[in-house]
Amino acid sequence: MEPTPEQSPHHAYPDHWEADVVLRDGGTARIRPITTDDAERLVSFYEQVSDESKYYRFFAPYPRLSDRDVHRFTHHDYVDRVGLAVTIGGEFIGTVRFDRINDQGRPASAPADEAEVAFLVQDAHQGRGVASALLEHIAAVARERGIRRFAAEVLPANNKMIKVFRDAGYTQQRSFEDGSVHLTLDLEPTEKSLAVQRGREQRAEARSVQRLLAPGSVAVIGTGRTPGGVGRTVLRNLLAAGFTGRTYAVNRAFDEGLATLDGVPAHRSLGEIDERVDLAVIAVPAHRVPEAVADCGEHGVQGLVVLSAGYAERGSAGRELQRELVRQARSYGMRIIGPNAFGIINTAESVRLNASLAPESPARGRIGLFTQSGAIGIALLSGLHRRGAGLSSFISAGNRADVSGNDFLQYSFEDQDTDVALLYLESLGNPRKFTRLARRTAAVKPVVVVKGARHSGTNPPGHAVPVSRIPDATVSALMRQAGVIRVDTVTEMVDAGLLLAGQPLPAGPRVAILGNSESLGLLTYDACLAEGLRPRPPRDLTTAASPQDFRDALAEALADGTCDAVIVTAIPWVGENGEAETGDGEVLAAALRGAAAGGPAKPVAVVHVEIGGLAEALAAASSTAAPRTRPTTLAGRPAAAPGAPAGAAPPTATAPTEPGTEAPPETAGAAGTTEPAGTTEPAEPAETAGTAEPEAAGPPARPGRIPAYPAAERAVRAMAEAVKYAQWRRQAATPGKVPEFLDETTDEPGAAALIDTLLGTAPDPRGRPLTHDEARELLGRYGIPVRPTLPAPDPEAAVAAAARLGYPVALKTTAPHLRHRADLGGVRLDLTDEDALRRAYTEVTELLGKPAELLPVVQSMAPRGVDTVVRASIDAAAGAVLSFGLAGAPSELLGDTAHRLVPATDRDAAELIRSIKAAPVLFGWRGSAPVDTPALEELLLRLSRLVDDHPEVVSVALEPVVVAPQGLTVLGATVRLAPPPPRGDLGPRRLPNY
């Protein structure tokens, strides 16, 4: 929507202020700047506002807007006067405006940095979080325009409006003047305001998914008149699952006399249905979808599942159709699963929804499943069904044009019917947000992810999202840091999901192995060692072992305090006639279940070879855990934490402290200003601050269904993932910290001023590399000294440089093709005098080329140690990443590099240097002296702090960093500055537009 020429010619319409947002009840709305074309919309909106709301807005009866008011409220310069509107279906439901003022409260222009702000929300939409969303967006606009404070005048009786400001988390001041409350709000984001914003985001997005998965009524649009076809299949599946709500068949081609189809009401359009439909499943050709979406929007449908294909998976034209589909649906306040989706399932007894193409609804269980592929979804549903596992919910998002894996994490975090979240992802639209949400969710329940399209460098067809250039190994490391269990295949995902959903978390890596096959026990033992577990020698019960022998041995192993988990191996019994007896699976399953139920809570897995009925009997033991009714602990049970003695008091499960895990309760409302204040929304019920741990989280208190595996390697891999996840959970309960010494020894203002000077007033968007001296100065501001180098364009200059630095020295070539390549002869070390230096200079130039090509430098020698490399870089999608490895072949050839997200804590830094495969070299490998790892950890923390404080520092490479037994030396540093990439995660809430 473009402004007319009447508006300021100096400031074009700011289309980047437009945003789709999810409101508190899960519906969507659009926020955009108000233009001169909005006069009629504004008048219509105001007429629908109650007299009480108008009184709160203007401090007096104000039944209608004058022409002057309308002109004022629709003409803005987008700098000193700004108005935003929230729209649904193109009509206003709320507005906000600010006017810049000076110290006397009169209209002003920059550099004045204060503004009056006023809100007005339509009564029918109060209580939906409209004002809260508007405050976030108008505050971001104000900061962009150089405004640092908002002022508002509020009637004392308008407590709800005052709470809107108070609960926003900004620093504020209040005073009582002339019969009204004067509020001043500092717009600088705080840790509290960011936490409030993320807490509201979590509740709203979770609610938006919950509305899709638990509708009261469903209409299948495109239901065929004859059996077969997509629409008719979905209708059949809805009915077969026993959906508890109302179901309707819709097809504009139905005969007028057709009243029912498959026993449900049949209609030609939604307008014929005499109630509001909550969910519409659209199964019509792509060219008819816009008509169906418009029909849904005009009749109050809350959400859509679009099964229709022919969108972004077909190329650029289809991608534009997909964008228009999303715009159209959101304009009516609806969210979309799809297009090209497979459907959704909710097995809750109160819902029983199967709005998918899956012919058989899965059993009820505790696993939530999200996939971006219909084919993979079919395979996962089939695999889980074969192994007796049940689901709580299932979403196959297809092209994921709207609802994504991030939304599913928001829902899974607080869903009391879900203990484990499984996700098959082919693209990450917002990796930074994904890691934040995954970390919070993983703190209370396991998150298992398979990432497809890992090495293609592009997104799969249909996924119109930004492409991240982060290597897959880095993505994997960042997921691990967030507590995500990343596996390579969907089979491994099912294996891990079954164990985590049915068994408690292990207290450690010690594994007992028992069974009736010595060979299978040895295979299991070897697999445990390969996965980093600590297995005890296998206990061979011999082939003559009976089910009772298995029970006794398992009970003994569970009672043993020196083991944390048990893997049982079983092969068929051999009868007296030499033939295998495979019919005792149910008897063995009963014996194992009995032992597991009677012993301490430890995970048990079974590896079996062709024992008929065993896997099925174990799966039938407890495919659906009983719903939990109170908060759970680190192991997901109201009992002792993993590793605690039996009978110990249950500790509180605590998520890692990070922005967004704590948020004060939000109360809705509109706010007013010294321009008479606005109306309010009804207050939101009090909530636990932020995103507190939900009930019903994590693996069960007691062993339920015991997972069975056809191969030792699969069982052990699943157990190893559970061990690593349990360890992460224990560590996440006491998060790391950034040492206070960094505050005392860093010069943040000085570094900021230097960066501004280096970038200049009109920086190149591509950025610029710093010279050696510039990099040294910037790094020095954060306590990172870089050993100086002096240019040596000729032998005389080299000798002069050595005299200045002091012998012994090193002679190095710095040409790009020779940098850090000592193996090519471009580095000469320990030159103790002038003769040695001149001789080395001659050898290097004769071997490799002229000095002008080699760019040689002289540097004083550093103490001997281990050469390492430390890097930090910023990816626009994932954020800043800190990396560490050993210099040379280990990191460059073998890819032995570890990664952590910035900002890094002391724990992150310690884990970073210990997580590379070559880490033993740093700790005294083969009798060498251990190096100063505390100094290395400090360096990592300082670099993390630099990049976190100054997003203009887009890449840093410290190479080599020589770590000695005492101290370290940074011998080389390259730094690149650029205008900082946008940080969408720090801005106001908005849905992505791809």
PDB file of C-alpha atoms in Angstrom, residues 20-23 25-30 87-90 93 125 128 208 211-212 278 293 296-298 300-304 326-336 402 991:
ATOM      1  CA  ASP A  20       2.379 -10.674  10.024  1.00  0.00           C
ATOM      2  CA  VAL A  21       2.046 -11.532  13.700  1.00  0.00           C
ATOM      3  CA  VAL A  22       0.476 -14.337  15.727  1.00  0.00           C
ATOM      4  CA  LEU A  23      -1.882 -13.041  18.393  1.00  0.00           C
ATOM      5  CA  ASP A  25      -5.283 -16.756  20.759  1.00  0.00           C
ATOM      6  CA  GLY A  26      -3.284 -18.237  17.867  1.00  0.00           C
ATOM      7  CA  GLY A  27      -4.886 -16.215  15.082  1.00  0.00           C
ATOM      8  CA  THR A  28      -2.819 -14.010  12.818  1.00  0.00           C
ATOM      9  CA  ALA A  29      -3.049 -10.338  11.911  1.00  0.00           C
ATOM     10  CA  ARG A  30      -1.096  -7.876   9.808  1.00  0.00           C
ATOM     11  CA  THR A  87      -5.661  -5.459  10.163  1.00  0.00           C
ATOM     12  CA  ILE A  88      -7.648  -8.641   9.610  1.00  0.00           C
ATOM     13  CA  GLY A  89      -9.393  -9.104   6.322  1.00  0.00           C
ATOM     14  CA  GLY A  90      -8.171  -5.657   5.299  1.00  0.00           C
ATOM     15  CA  ILE A  93      -8.858  -3.828  14.549  1.00  0.00           C
ATOM     16  CA  HIS A 125     -10.565  -7.868  19.625  1.00  0.00           C
ATOM     17  CA  ARG A 128      -6.078 -11.034  21.987  1.00  0.00           C
ATOM     18  CA  SER A 208      -1.794 -21.379  16.783  1.00  0.00           C
ATOM     19  CA  ARG A 211      -5.949 -24.651  17.171  1.00  0.00           C
ATOM     20  CA  LEU A 212      -4.990 -26.640  14.076  1.00  0.00           C
ATOM     21  CA  ASP A 278     -12.496 -24.315  12.807  1.00  0.00           C
ATOM     22  CA  VAL A 293      -9.251 -19.743   0.902  1.00  0.00           C
ATOM     23  CA  CYS A 296     -12.782 -19.924   4.433  1.00  0.00           C
ATOM     24  CA  GLY A 297     -11.626 -16.468   5.460  1.00  0.00           C
ATOM     25  CA  GLU A 298     -15.020 -14.863   4.947  1.00  0.00           C
ATOM     26  CA  GLY A 300     -14.271 -17.409  10.094  1.00  0.00           C
ATOM     27  CA  VAL A 301     -12.198 -20.545   9.540  1.00  0.00           C
ATOM     28  CA  GLN A 302      -9.239 -20.554  11.948  1.00  0.00           C
ATOM     29  CA  GLY A 303      -6.711 -22.671  10.053  1.00  0.00           C
ATOM     30  CA  LEU A 304      -6.010 -24.500   6.798  1.00  0.00           C
ATOM     31  CA  VAL A 326       0.236 -17.309   2.435  1.00  0.00           C
ATOM     32  CA  ARG A 327      -0.565 -13.601   2.065  1.00  0.00           C
ATOM     33  CA  GLN A 328      -4.211 -14.366   1.383  1.00  0.00           C
ATOM     34  CA  ALA A 329      -4.601 -16.766   4.317  1.00  0.00           C
ATOM     35  CA  ARG A 330      -2.847 -14.470   6.786  1.00  0.00           C
ATOM     36  CA  SER A 331      -4.956 -11.511   5.696  1.00  0.00           C
ATOM     37  CA  TYR A 332      -7.922 -13.417   7.170  1.00  0.00           C
ATOM     38  CA  GLY A 333      -6.041 -14.393  10.333  1.00  0.00           C
ATOM     39  CA  MET A 334      -5.506 -18.034   9.304  1.00  0.00           C
ATOM     40  CA  ARG A 335      -2.392 -20.175   9.506  1.00  0.00           C
ATOM     41  CA  ILE A 336      -1.497 -22.794   6.875  1.00  0.00           C
ATOM     42  CA  ASP A 402       3.821 -21.082   7.009  1.00  0.00           C
ATOM     43  CA  LEU A 991       6.091 -14.388  10.982  1.00  0.00           C
TER      44      LEU A 991
END
